[in-house]
């Protein structure tokens, strides 16, 4: 192997892996049990898991049909629609949080109506956490499912149509099962992204223990007062991320092996 | 007529304009080269492609009429078999065959029973629990046929059903398909680029080239009296257009051919390559059809060598490997070709 490629590649690996190793090496392993047993930690972890799962479910309900429209329909302005939908992928999450505030805040376009007529306030609630996470994470699911739909052979849908299946039946009984692996991978990606969400959450939902303080927020807060606690919490998030990678391993490795 | 269609579609540079009628119990083959628009016509009949004009009537009811009537694919009573079977990979073979019955409202148990009965009929008894990926190509195509026929549709559309199979499997599946088509009471349309499929399976053939019907008739008529170079090549004949006067035909490309029967006016002359003889020098005696030609190319063709000849009368000759060796022919070499007048068929253009 040529050195001009090998050396930067090795540096790259070290650059990516060393911080994670540092996390493991510097972890206060003896104190980690009591650290994680703290009620505040359990609270943040539970809130994170619940809100990320709810955000993923919401993304599935809205994102899978959206991916279908992008991949299969012939509506006008489809490419513009796709660009709009994927903006949150590149938007700084803090900006997303501000934007959500302008829509759903008490003085927001929709938020004012909700507040005045239904007496519902969204910002700084657990609902706001789920909304912020969905806003940031759903594009991952949409892109993943749209890719799977494009890769799936649309002629199976033709075959279903000649067998008397309307488009909804075809979607349920043929298309969705065909792209199920893509939907699953998209959901896992979406969930992992939602779990790590920080910027949009702290902007739109705030940082209140028990209602809006998710794990990343807790880590950030702990780093300022109790670094050991921050490391312990980070380890938990690292473990969850590695677990996610493990779930996706077969799909990604399987795909690269097939190429 | 169970199927009566006039299909007009513009696809890129290809303008398709085809009339088809198929009666109950009839099998119509649509024969043509790749890209002639055959599959496009079939997709329009199925409702999978919206045509630009024309009319499609299935079983007496109009399902498409230039925009005024448009019955979507899933509400047309038809079955379709695709080139690469398109069995749903996530369903078992039985579930695949039962799919059409279930979407049309049948309950699970009767649908499965009917599916299994059809799997028996196509010789797949006991394989119903397998996934399509666990079937051989021939088995998968049989299952696809069962899936298309299980609902007893009035129209059956077959899109190159045998072309994805290897040669030996194709032979057996073709024979089985022939049996099922003979038992089938509805109208069948078979799209193929293989003349053997068309001749073996269909009662009537339409030849489509560049989106138009160029010839229609029984398989025997089409094979005996081709009207285009494409069909002539498929059935192994050389076609020469000309004008007949008595037993002599003046060819359009120049030269004359003596034929066995009297004819008049514009005609086609068809010559079978096996009836063309080659000589290194002008043959003795006085045969009427003898031309000095040049060898353009020679390719092995089964047990013979197929020699394409260029010159006044462009012919093709099939000669045995032995005589080809004795002639010592190289491409471009001069050669005399002769054919008996009685071996040349002539028919009106």
Coordinates of C-alpha atoms in Angstrom, one line a residue:
Chain A
X1 CA 0.0 0.0 0.0
X2 CA 1.3 3.5 -0.9
X3 CA 2.4 5.5 2.2
X4 CA 0.7 8.8 1.1
X5 CA -2.6 6.9 1.5
X6 CA -1.7 4.6 4.5
X7 CA -0.4 7.3 6.8
X8 CA -3.4 9.7 6.6
X9 CA -5.7 6.8 6.9
X10 CA -4.0 5.6 10.1
X11 CA -4.1 9.1 11.5
X12 CA -7.8 9.3 10.6
X13 CA -8.5 6.1 12.5
X14 CA -6.6 7.3 15.6
X15 CA -8.4 10.6 15.4
X16 CA -11.8 8.9 15.4
X17 CA -11.1 6.2 17.9
X18 CA -8.8 7.9 20.4
X19 CA -11.5 10.1 22.0
X20 CA -13.7 7.1 22.5
X21 CA -10.8 5.1 24.1
X22 CA -10.1 8.1 26.4
X23 CA -13.7 7.9 27.5
X24 CA -13.3 4.3 28.4
X25 CA -9.8 4.7 30.0
X26 CA -10.7 7.7 32.1
X27 CA -14.0 6.4 33.3
X28 CA -14.3 6.3 37.1
X29 CA -15.1 2.6 36.9
X30 CA -15.3 2.1 40.7
X31 CA -17.7 5.0 41.1
X32 CA -19.7 4.3 38.0
X33 CA -22.3 2.1 39.8
X34 CA -23.3 4.7 42.3
X35 CA -23.2 7.4 39.7
X36 CA -25.7 5.7 37.5
X37 CA -27.8 4.8 40.4
X38 CA -28.5 8.5 41.1
X39 CA -32.3 9.1 40.6
X40 CA -31.5 12.1 38.4
X41 CA -29.5 9.9 36.0
X42 CA -32.3 7.3 35.8
X43 CA -34.7 10.1 35.2
X44 CA -32.7 11.6 32.3
X45 CA -32.1 8.1 30.8
X46 CA -35.8 7.2 31.0
X47 CA -36.8 10.5 29.5
X48 CA -34.3 10.1 26.7
X49 CA -35.4 6.6 25.8
X50 CA -39.1 7.5 25.9
X51 CA -38.8 10.7 23.9
X52 CA -36.5 9.2 21.3
X53 CA -38.9 6.2 20.9
X54 CA -41.9 8.5 20.6
X55 CA -40.0 10.6 18.1
X56 CA -39.2 7.5 16.0
X57 CA -42.8 6.3 16.0
X58 CA -43.9 9.8 14.9
X59 CA -41.3 9.8 12.2
X60 CA -42.4 6.4 11.0
X61 CA -46.1 7.4 10.8
X62 CA -45.3 10.6 8.9
X63 CA -42.0 9.7 7.2
X64 CA -42.8 6.4 5.5
X65 CA -45.7 7.9 3.6
X66 CA -43.6 11.0 2.8
X67 CA -40.8 8.7 1.4
X68 CA -43.4 6.9 -0.7
X69 CA -44.6 10.2 -2.2
X70 CA -41.0 11.2 -2.9
X71 CA -40.1 7.8 -4.5
X72 CA -43.3 6.8 -6.3
X73 CA -45.7 9.6 -7.0
X74 CA -45.5 11.9 -10.0
X75 CA -46.5 15.1 -8.3
X76 CA -45.1 18.4 -9.5
X77 CA -42.1 19.9 -7.6
X78 CA -41.0 16.6 -6.2
X79 CA -37.4 17.5 -6.2
X80 CA -38.1 20.8 -4.5
X81 CA -40.1 18.9 -1.9
X82 CA -37.2 16.5 -1.3
X83 CA -34.8 19.4 -0.8
X84 CA -37.1 21.0 1.7
X85 CA -37.6 17.8 3.6
X86 CA -33.8 17.2 3.9
X87 CA -33.0 20.7 5.1
X88 CA -33.0 19.6 8.8
X89 CA -30.2 17.2 7.9
X90 CA -27.8 20.1 7.3
X91 CA -29.5 22.8 9.4
X92 CA -27.7 23.6 12.7
X93 CA -30.1 22.0 15.3
X94 CA -30.1 25.3 17.3
X95 CA -31.6 27.0 14.3
X96 CA -34.2 24.3 14.1
X97 CA -35.0 24.9 17.8
X98 CA -35.5 28.6 17.1
X99 CA -37.6 27.9 14.0
X100 CA -39.8 25.5 16.0
X101 CA -40.2 28.2 18.7
X102 CA -41.4 30.7 16.0
X103 CA -44.1 28.2 15.0
X104 CA -45.1 26.5 18.2
X105 CA -44.1 29.1 20.8
X106 CA -46.7 31.0 22.7
X107 CA -46.4 33.9 20.2
X108 CA -45.8 31.5 17.3
X109 CA -47.9 31.2 14.2
X110 CA -49.6 28.0 15.3
X111 CA -48.6 28.1 19.0
X112 CA -50.7 31.2 19.7
X113 CA -53.8 29.6 18.3
X114 CA -53.2 26.5 20.4
X115 CA -52.6 28.6 23.5
X116 CA -55.6 30.9 23.0
X117 CA -58.2 28.3 21.9
X118 CA -57.1 25.1 23.5
X119 CA -55.0 26.4 26.4
X120 CA -52.1 24.2 25.2
X121 CA -48.6 25.3 25.6
X122 CA -45.9 23.3 23.9
X123 CA -42.4 24.8 24.6
X124 CA -40.6 23.6 27.7
X125 CA -42.6 20.4 27.9
X126 CA -41.8 16.7 27.1
X127 CA -44.0 17.1 24.0
X128 CA -41.6 19.8 22.9
X129 CA -38.7 17.4 23.4
X130 CA -40.4 14.8 21.1
X131 CA -41.2 17.5 18.5
X132 CA -37.6 18.8 18.5
X133 CA -36.2 15.3 18.1
X134 CA -38.7 14.4 15.4
X135 CA -37.8 17.6 13.5
X136 CA -34.1 16.7 13.5
X137 CA -34.3 12.9 13.1
X138 CA -37.1 12.3 10.7
X139 CA -35.1 13.2 7.5
X140 CA -32.8 10.3 8.3
X141 CA -35.7 7.9 8.1
X142 CA -37.2 9.6 5.0
X143 CA -33.9 9.4 3.1
X144 CA -33.3 5.8 4.1
X145 CA -36.8 4.6 3.2
X146 CA -36.9 6.6 0.0
X147 CA -33.6 4.9 -1.0
X148 CA -35.0 1.5 -0.2
X149 CA -38.2 2.3 -2.3
X150 CA -36.1 3.4 -5.2
X151 CA -34.0 0.3 -5.0
X152 CA -37.0 -2.0 -4.8
X153 CA -38.3 -3.3 -8.1
X154 CA -41.4 -1.3 -8.9
X155 CA -42.6 -4.1 -11.2
X156 CA -43.7 -6.1 -8.2
X157 CA -46.3 -3.3 -7.8
X158 CA -47.3 -3.8 -11.4
X159 CA -47.8 -7.5 -10.7
X160 CA -49.9 -6.7 -7.6
X161 CA -52.0 -4.4 -9.7
X162 CA -52.8 -7.1 -12.2
X163 CA -53.8 -9.3 -9.3
X164 CA -56.5 -6.8 -8.3
X165 CA -54.6 -4.9 -5.6
X166 CA -55.3 -1.2 -5.4
X167 CA -52.4 1.1 -4.5
X168 CA -53.1 1.1 -0.8
X169 CA -53.3 -2.7 -0.7
X170 CA -50.2 -2.9 -2.8
X171 CA -48.4 -0.6 -0.5
X172 CA -49.4 -2.7 2.6
X173 CA -48.9 -6.2 1.3
X174 CA -46.1 -5.8 -1.3
X175 CA -44.2 -2.6 -1.1
X176 CA -43.8 -2.3 2.7
X177 CA -42.7 -5.9 3.2
X178 CA -40.2 -5.5 0.4
X179 CA -38.6 -2.4 1.9
X180 CA -39.0 -3.5 5.5
X181 CA -35.2 -3.8 6.0
X182 CA -34.8 -0.2 4.8
X183 CA -37.5 1.0 7.1
X184 CA -35.9 -0.8 10.1
X185 CA -32.5 0.7 9.3
X186 CA -34.0 4.1 8.9
X187 CA -35.9 3.8 12.2
X188 CA -32.7 2.8 14.0
X189 CA -30.8 5.7 12.5
X190 CA -33.6 8.0 13.4
X191 CA -33.8 6.7 16.9
X192 CA -30.0 7.1 17.4
X193 CA -30.2 10.6 16.1
X194 CA -33.1 11.5 18.3
X195 CA -31.4 10.0 21.4
X196 CA -28.3 12.3 20.8
X197 CA -30.3 15.4 20.0
X198 CA -29.1 18.5 21.9
X199 CA -29.3 21.8 20.1
X200 CA -32.9 21.9 19.1
X201 CA -34.0 20.3 22.3
X202 CA -32.3 22.8 24.6
X203 CA -33.5 25.7 22.5
X204 CA -37.1 24.7 22.1
X205 CA -37.7 22.5 25.2
X206 CA -35.3 23.9 27.7
X207 CA -33.4 22.0 30.3
X208 CA -35.8 21.0 33.1
X209 CA -34.9 17.8 35.0
X210 CA -37.7 15.3 34.8
X211 CA -39.6 16.9 31.9
X212 CA -37.1 18.1 29.3
X213 CA -33.6 17.2 30.5
X214 CA -32.5 14.3 28.3
X215 CA -29.2 12.5 28.6
X216 CA -27.1 14.8 26.3
X217 CA -28.4 17.8 28.2
X218 CA -27.6 16.1 31.5
X219 CA -24.1 15.3 30.3
X220 CA -23.5 18.9 29.3
X221 CA -24.8 20.2 32.6
X222 CA -22.8 17.6 34.6
X223 CA -19.5 18.4 32.8
X224 CA -19.6 21.9 34.5
X225 CA -20.3 20.7 38.0
X226 CA -19.3 17.0 38.2
X227 CA -17.0 15.8 35.4
X228 CA -17.0 12.2 36.7
X229 CA -20.7 12.1 36.4
X230 CA -20.5 13.5 32.9
X231 CA -18.1 10.7 31.9
X232 CA -20.4 8.0 33.4
X233 CA -23.4 9.4 31.5
X234 CA -21.3 9.6 28.3
X235 CA -20.4 6.0 28.6
X236 CA -24.0 5.0 28.7
X237 CA -24.7 7.0 25.5
X238 CA -21.6 5.4 23.9
X239 CA -22.9 1.9 24.8
X240 CA -26.3 2.7 23.3
X241 CA -24.6 4.0 20.1
X242 CA -22.4 0.9 19.8
X243 CA -25.5 -1.2 20.4
X244 CA -27.2 0.6 17.5
X245 CA -24.2 0.0 15.3
X246 CA -24.4 -3.7 16.2
X247 CA -28.1 -3.8 15.2
X248 CA -27.3 -2.2 11.8
X249 CA -24.1 -4.3 11.4
X250 CA -25.6 -7.1 9.4
X251 CA -27.3 -4.7 7.0
X252 CA -24.3 -2.5 6.4
X253 CA -21.7 -5.2 6.3
X254 CA -24.1 -7.4 4.2
X255 CA -24.6 -4.6 1.7
X256 CA -20.9 -3.8 1.3
X257 CA -20.1 -7.5 1.0
X258 CA -22.7 -7.8 -1.8
X259 CA -21.4 -4.8 -3.8
Chain B
X1 CA -64.5 -10.6 -29.1
X2 CA -63.2 -10.9 -25.6
X3 CA -60.4 -8.4 -26.3
X4 CA -60.7 -5.6 -28.8
X5 CA -58.0 -2.9 -28.7
X6 CA -56.6 -0.1 -30.6
X7 CA -53.5 1.1 -28.8
X8 CA -51.8 4.4 -29.6
X9 CA -48.7 5.3 -27.6
X10 CA -45.8 7.6 -28.2
X11 CA -42.7 6.5 -26.3
X12 CA -39.7 8.6 -27.2
X13 CA -39.1 8.2 -30.9
X14 CA -41.2 5.1 -31.1
X15 CA -44.8 5.6 -32.2
X16 CA -46.9 2.6 -31.4
X17 CA -50.3 2.2 -33.3
X18 CA -51.6 -1.3 -33.1
X19 CA -55.0 -3.0 -33.5
X20 CA -55.6 -6.3 -31.8
X21 CA -58.7 -8.5 -31.5
X22 CA -58.7 -11.8 -29.7
X23 CA -61.7 -14.1 -29.4
X24 CA -62.6 -16.4 -26.5
X25 CA -60.4 -19.5 -26.3
X26 CA -58.0 -17.9 -28.8
X27 CA -54.2 -17.4 -28.3
X28 CA -52.7 -14.5 -30.2
X29 CA -49.0 -14.1 -30.4
X30 CA -47.5 -10.6 -30.8
X31 CA -44.1 -11.3 -32.5
X32 CA -41.5 -8.7 -33.0
X33 CA -37.9 -7.6 -32.4
X34 CA -36.8 -6.0 -29.1
X35 CA -38.0 -2.4 -28.9
X36 CA -40.8 -2.8 -31.4
X37 CA -43.4 -1.8 -28.8
X38 CA -44.8 -5.3 -28.0
X39 CA -44.5 -5.0 -24.3
X40 CA -45.8 -1.5 -24.4
X41 CA -49.0 -2.7 -26.0
X42 CA -49.3 -5.4 -23.3
X43 CA -48.8 -2.9 -20.5
X44 CA -51.6 -0.7 -22.0
X45 CA -53.9 -3.7 -22.2
X46 CA -53.2 -4.5 -18.5
X47 CA -53.8 -0.9 -17.5
X48 CA -50.2 -0.4 -16.3
X49 CA -49.5 2.2 -18.9
X50 CA -51.8 5.0 -20.0
X51 CA -51.9 5.2 -23.7
X52 CA -52.0 8.4 -25.7
X53 CA -55.1 7.3 -27.6
X54 CA -57.3 4.5 -28.9
X55 CA -59.7 2.2 -27.2
X56 CA -59.4 -1.0 -25.1
X57 CA -62.3 -3.3 -24.5
X58 CA -62.0 -6.4 -22.4
X59 CA -64.8 -8.9 -22.2
X60 CA -67.3 -6.5 -23.9
X61 CA -66.7 -3.7 -21.4
X62 CA -64.6 -0.6 -22.4
X63 CA -61.8 -0.2 -20.0
X64 CA -60.1 2.7 -21.8
X65 CA -61.5 5.1 -24.3
X66 CA -59.2 8.0 -25.2
X67 CA -59.4 9.6 -21.8
X68 CA -63.2 9.3 -21.4
X69 CA -63.1 5.8 -19.7
X70 CA -60.1 4.6 -17.7
X71 CA -60.5 1.5 -15.6
X72 CA -57.3 1.1 -13.5
X73 CA -55.3 -2.1 -13.7
X74 CA -56.5 -3.6 -10.5
X75 CA -60.2 -3.5 -11.6
X76 CA -59.6 -5.2 -14.9
X77 CA -60.4 -8.9 -15.0
X78 CA -57.0 -10.2 -16.3
X79 CA -54.1 -12.3 -15.4
X80 CA -50.5 -11.4 -16.4
X81 CA -47.3 -13.5 -16.5
X82 CA -44.1 -11.6 -16.6
X83 CA -40.7 -12.5 -18.1
X84 CA -39.0 -13.0 -14.8
X85 CA -42.0 -14.3 -12.9
X86 CA -42.2 -11.4 -10.4
X87 CA -43.4 -13.7 -7.6
X88 CA -43.4 -11.7 -4.3
X89 CA -40.2 -12.8 -2.5
X90 CA -41.6 -12.2 1.0
X91 CA -44.6 -14.5 0.5
X92 CA -44.8 -18.3 0.2
X93 CA -45.6 -19.8 -3.2
X94 CA -49.1 -20.6 -2.0
X95 CA -49.6 -17.1 -0.7
X96 CA -48.4 -15.8 -4.0
X97 CA -51.0 -17.8 -5.9
X98 CA -53.7 -16.9 -3.4
X99 CA -52.8 -13.2 -3.6
X100 CA -55.2 -12.3 -6.4
X101 CA -58.1 -14.2 -4.7
X102 CA -57.5 -12.5 -1.4
X103 CA -57.3 -9.0 -2.9
X104 CA -60.6 -9.7 -4.6
X105 CA -62.3 -10.6 -1.3
X106 CA -61.9 -14.3 -0.9
X107 CA -61.5 -15.7 2.6
X108 CA -58.1 -17.2 3.6
X109 CA -59.0 -20.9 3.7
X110 CA -60.8 -21.1 0.3
X111 CA -58.2 -18.9 -1.3
X112 CA -55.4 -21.2 -0.1
X113 CA -57.4 -24.3 -1.2
X114 CA -57.8 -22.9 -4.7
X115 CA -54.2 -21.9 -4.8
X116 CA -53.1 -25.4 -3.9
X117 CA -55.4 -26.9 -6.5
X118 CA -53.7 -24.7 -9.1
X119 CA -50.3 -25.6 -7.8
X120 CA -51.3 -29.3 -8.3
X121 CA -52.4 -28.5 -11.9
X122 CA -49.0 -26.9 -12.8
X123 CA -47.1 -29.7 -11.2
X124 CA -45.9 -27.9 -8.1
X125 CA -47.8 -30.0 -5.5
X126 CA -46.0 -30.0 -2.2
X127 CA -43.9 -26.9 -3.0
X128 CA -46.5 -24.4 -1.8
X129 CA -44.7 -23.6 1.5
X130 CA -41.4 -22.6 -0.2
X131 CA -40.4 -19.1 -0.9
X132 CA -40.0 -18.1 -4.6
X133 CA -36.3 -17.9 -4.1
X134 CA -36.2 -21.6 -3.4
X135 CA -37.8 -22.5 -6.7
X136 CA -36.0 -23.2 -10.0
X137 CA -36.6 -20.9 -12.9
X138 CA -39.1 -23.3 -14.5
X139 CA -40.9 -23.9 -11.3
X140 CA -41.2 -20.2 -10.6
X141 CA -42.6 -19.5 -14.0
X142 CA -45.2 -22.3 -13.5
X143 CA -46.1 -20.7 -10.1
X144 CA -46.5 -17.4 -11.9
X145 CA -48.8 -19.0 -14.4
X146 CA -50.9 -20.5 -11.6
X147 CA -51.0 -17.1 -9.9
X148 CA -52.3 -15.5 -13.2
X149 CA -54.9 -18.1 -13.9
X150 CA -56.2 -18.9 -10.4
X151 CA -58.9 -16.2 -10.5
X152 CA -60.2 -17.5 -13.9
X153 CA -59.6 -14.1 -15.6
X154 CA -61.2 -13.5 -19.0
X155 CA -57.9 -12.3 -20.5
X156 CA -54.5 -13.7 -20.0
X157 CA -51.4 -11.6 -20.9
X158 CA -48.0 -13.3 -21.2
X159 CA -45.0 -11.1 -21.5
X160 CA -42.0 -13.1 -22.9
X161 CA -42.9 -15.9 -20.4
X162 CA -40.2 -18.3 -21.6
X163 CA -37.3 -16.0 -22.5
X164 CA -35.7 -16.0 -19.0
X165 CA -35.5 -19.8 -19.0
X166 CA -32.6 -21.9 -20.1
X167 CA -33.0 -23.9 -23.3
X168 CA -34.0 -27.2 -21.8
X169 CA -36.4 -25.8 -19.3
X170 CA -37.9 -23.7 -21.9
X171 CA -38.8 -26.8 -23.9
X172 CA -40.7 -28.4 -21.1
X173 CA -42.4 -25.2 -19.8
X174 CA -43.4 -24.4 -23.4
X175 CA -45.1 -27.8 -23.7
X176 CA -46.9 -27.3 -20.4
X177 CA -47.9 -23.7 -21.3
X178 CA -49.3 -25.1 -24.5
X179 CA -51.5 -27.6 -22.6
X180 CA -52.8 -24.9 -20.2
X181 CA -53.5 -22.5 -23.0
X182 CA -55.5 -25.2 -24.8
X183 CA -57.6 -25.6 -21.7
X184 CA -58.0 -21.9 -21.1
X185 CA -61.4 -20.5 -22.1
X186 CA -60.5 -16.8 -22.1
X187 CA -58.4 -14.8 -24.5
X188 CA -54.7 -15.0 -24.4
X189 CA -52.1 -12.5 -25.7
X190 CA -48.5 -13.8 -25.9
X191 CA -45.7 -11.3 -26.5
X192 CA -42.5 -12.9 -27.7
X193 CA -39.5 -12.3 -29.9
X194 CA -39.0 -16.1 -30.4
X195 CA -40.8 -17.4 -33.5
X196 CA -40.8 -20.9 -32.0
X197 CA -42.9 -19.7 -29.0
X198 CA -45.3 -18.0 -31.4
X199 CA -45.6 -21.0 -33.8
X200 CA -46.0 -23.5 -31.0
X201 CA -48.4 -21.7 -28.7
X202 CA -50.6 -19.3 -30.8
X203 CA -53.4 -19.9 -33.2
X204 CA -52.8 -16.5 -34.8
X205 CA -49.7 -14.3 -35.0
X206 CA -49.3 -10.6 -35.5
X207 CA -45.9 -9.3 -36.3
X208 CA -45.1 -5.9 -34.9
X209 CA -42.1 -3.8 -36.1
X210 CA -41.5 -0.2 -35.2
X211 CA -44.8 0.0 -33.5
X212 CA -46.9 -1.2 -36.5
X213 CA -48.4 -4.5 -37.4
X214 CA -46.6 -5.6 -40.5
X215 CA -48.1 -9.0 -40.9
X216 CA -50.9 -11.1 -39.4
X217 CA -52.1 -14.6 -40.0
X218 CA -51.9 -18.2 -38.8
X219 CA -48.4 -19.3 -37.8
X220 CA -48.2 -21.5 -40.9
X221 CA -49.0 -18.6 -43.2
X222 CA -46.5 -16.3 -41.5
X223 CA -43.8 -19.0 -41.7
X224 CA -44.5 -19.8 -45.3
X225 CA -45.1 -16.4 -46.7
X226 CA -43.1 -13.8 -44.7
X227 CA -43.7 -10.2 -45.7
X228 CA -40.7 -8.5 -44.0
X229 CA -37.0 -9.2 -43.8
X230 CA -37.4 -9.6 -40.0
X231 CA -40.0 -12.4 -40.3
X232 CA -38.2 -14.0 -43.2
X233 CA -34.9 -14.2 -41.2
X234 CA -36.8 -15.6 -38.2
X235 CA -38.4 -18.4 -40.3
X236 CA -35.2 -19.0 -42.2
X237 CA -36.0 -17.6 -45.6
X238 CA -34.5 -15.0 -47.9
X239 CA -37.1 -12.5 -49.1
X240 CA -36.7 -10.7 -52.4
X241 CA -39.4 -8.2 -53.5
X242 CA -40.0 -7.9 -57.3
X243 CA -42.5 -7.7 -60.1
X244 CA -43.7 -11.0 -61.7
X245 CA -44.5 -11.6 -65.4
X246 CA -45.4 -15.2 -66.0
X247 CA -42.8 -17.4 -64.4
X248 CA -40.1 -14.7 -64.3
X249 CA -39.7 -12.1 -61.5
X250 CA -37.8 -8.9 -62.1
X251 CA -36.3 -8.1 -58.7
X252 CA -36.3 -4.6 -57.3
X253 CA -32.6 -4.8 -56.6
X254 CA -32.0 -5.8 -60.2
X255 CA -31.6 -9.3 -61.7
X256 CA -34.3 -11.8 -62.5
X257 CA -35.5 -15.1 -60.9
X258 CA -37.4 -17.9 -62.5
X259 CA -40.1 -19.2 -60.3
X260 CA -42.2 -22.4 -60.2
X261 CA -45.6 -20.8 -60.5
X262 CA -47.1 -18.2 -62.7
X263 CA -47.7 -14.8 -61.1
X264 CA -48.3 -11.2 -62.1
X265 CA -47.7 -7.8 -60.5
X266 CA -45.8 -7.0 -57.3
X267 CA -44.7 -10.2 -55.5
X268 CA -42.3 -11.5 -52.9
X269 CA -39.9 -14.3 -53.8
X270 CA -38.9 -16.5 -51.0
X271 CA -35.8 -18.7 -51.2
X272 CA -34.8 -21.3 -48.6
X273 CA -31.0 -21.3 -48.0
X274 CA -30.8 -25.1 -48.1
X275 CA -32.1 -25.1 -51.7
X276 CA -29.3 -22.8 -52.9
X277 CA -26.3 -24.7 -54.4
X278 CA -22.8 -23.2 -54.7
X279 CA -20.3 -23.9 -57.5
X280 CA -16.7 -22.8 -58.0
X281 CA -17.4 -22.3 -61.8
X282 CA -20.5 -21.8 -63.9
X283 CA -22.5 -25.0 -63.6
X284 CA -22.9 -27.1 -66.7
X285 CA -26.2 -27.6 -68.3
X286 CA -28.6 -24.7 -68.5
X287 CA -30.2 -24.0 -65.1
X288 CA -32.4 -20.8 -65.4
X289 CA -31.4 -19.4 -62.0
X290 CA -27.7 -19.1 -61.9
X291 CA -25.8 -16.0 -60.7
X292 CA -22.1 -15.0 -60.2
X293 CA -21.9 -13.8 -56.6
X294 CA -19.4 -13.1 -53.9
X295 CA -19.1 -14.6 -50.5
X296 CA -19.8 -11.9 -47.9
X297 CA -19.6 -13.9 -44.8
X298 CA -19.8 -17.5 -43.6
X299 CA -20.9 -18.7 -40.1
X300 CA -21.4 -22.2 -38.8
X301 CA -25.1 -22.8 -38.3
X302 CA -25.8 -26.2 -36.7
X303 CA -24.4 -28.9 -39.0
X304 CA -24.1 -26.5 -42.0
X305 CA -22.2 -23.4 -42.9
X306 CA -24.4 -20.4 -43.6
X307 CA -23.0 -18.4 -46.5
X308 CA -24.3 -14.8 -47.0
X309 CA -23.7 -13.9 -50.6
X310 CA -23.5 -10.4 -52.1
X311 CA -24.1 -9.4 -55.8
X312 CA -27.0 -8.9 -58.1
X313 CA -29.2 -11.2 -56.1
X314 CA -28.4 -11.2 -52.4
X315 CA -28.9 -14.8 -51.3
X316 CA -28.0 -17.0 -48.4
X317 CA -26.9 -20.5 -48.9
X318 CA -26.6 -23.3 -46.4
X319 CA -24.0 -25.8 -47.5
X320 CA -22.5 -28.8 -45.6
X321 CA -19.2 -28.3 -44.0
X322 CA -17.6 -30.7 -46.4
X323 CA -18.7 -28.9 -49.5
X324 CA -17.8 -25.6 -48.0
X325 CA -14.3 -26.9 -47.5
X326 CA -14.1 -28.2 -51.1
X327 CA -15.2 -24.8 -52.4
X328 CA -12.1 -23.3 -50.6
X329 CA -14.0 -20.0 -50.2
X330 CA -12.6 -16.9 -48.5
X331 CA -14.7 -13.8 -47.8
X332 CA -14.9 -11.8 -51.0
X333 CA -14.3 -14.8 -53.2
X334 CA -16.4 -15.2 -56.4
X335 CA -18.8 -18.1 -56.4
X336 CA -21.7 -19.3 -58.6
X337 CA -25.1 -19.8 -57.0
X338 CA -28.0 -21.7 -58.4
X339 CA -31.5 -22.6 -57.3
X340 CA -34.2 -24.6 -59.0
X341 CA -37.2 -22.6 -60.1
X342 CA -39.5 -25.2 -58.5
X343 CA -37.8 -24.4 -55.1
X344 CA -38.6 -20.7 -55.3
X345 CA -41.9 -19.7 -53.9
X346 CA -43.7 -16.6 -55.1
X347 CA -46.7 -14.7 -53.6
X348 CA -48.4 -11.4 -54.0
X349 CA -47.0 -8.5 -52.2

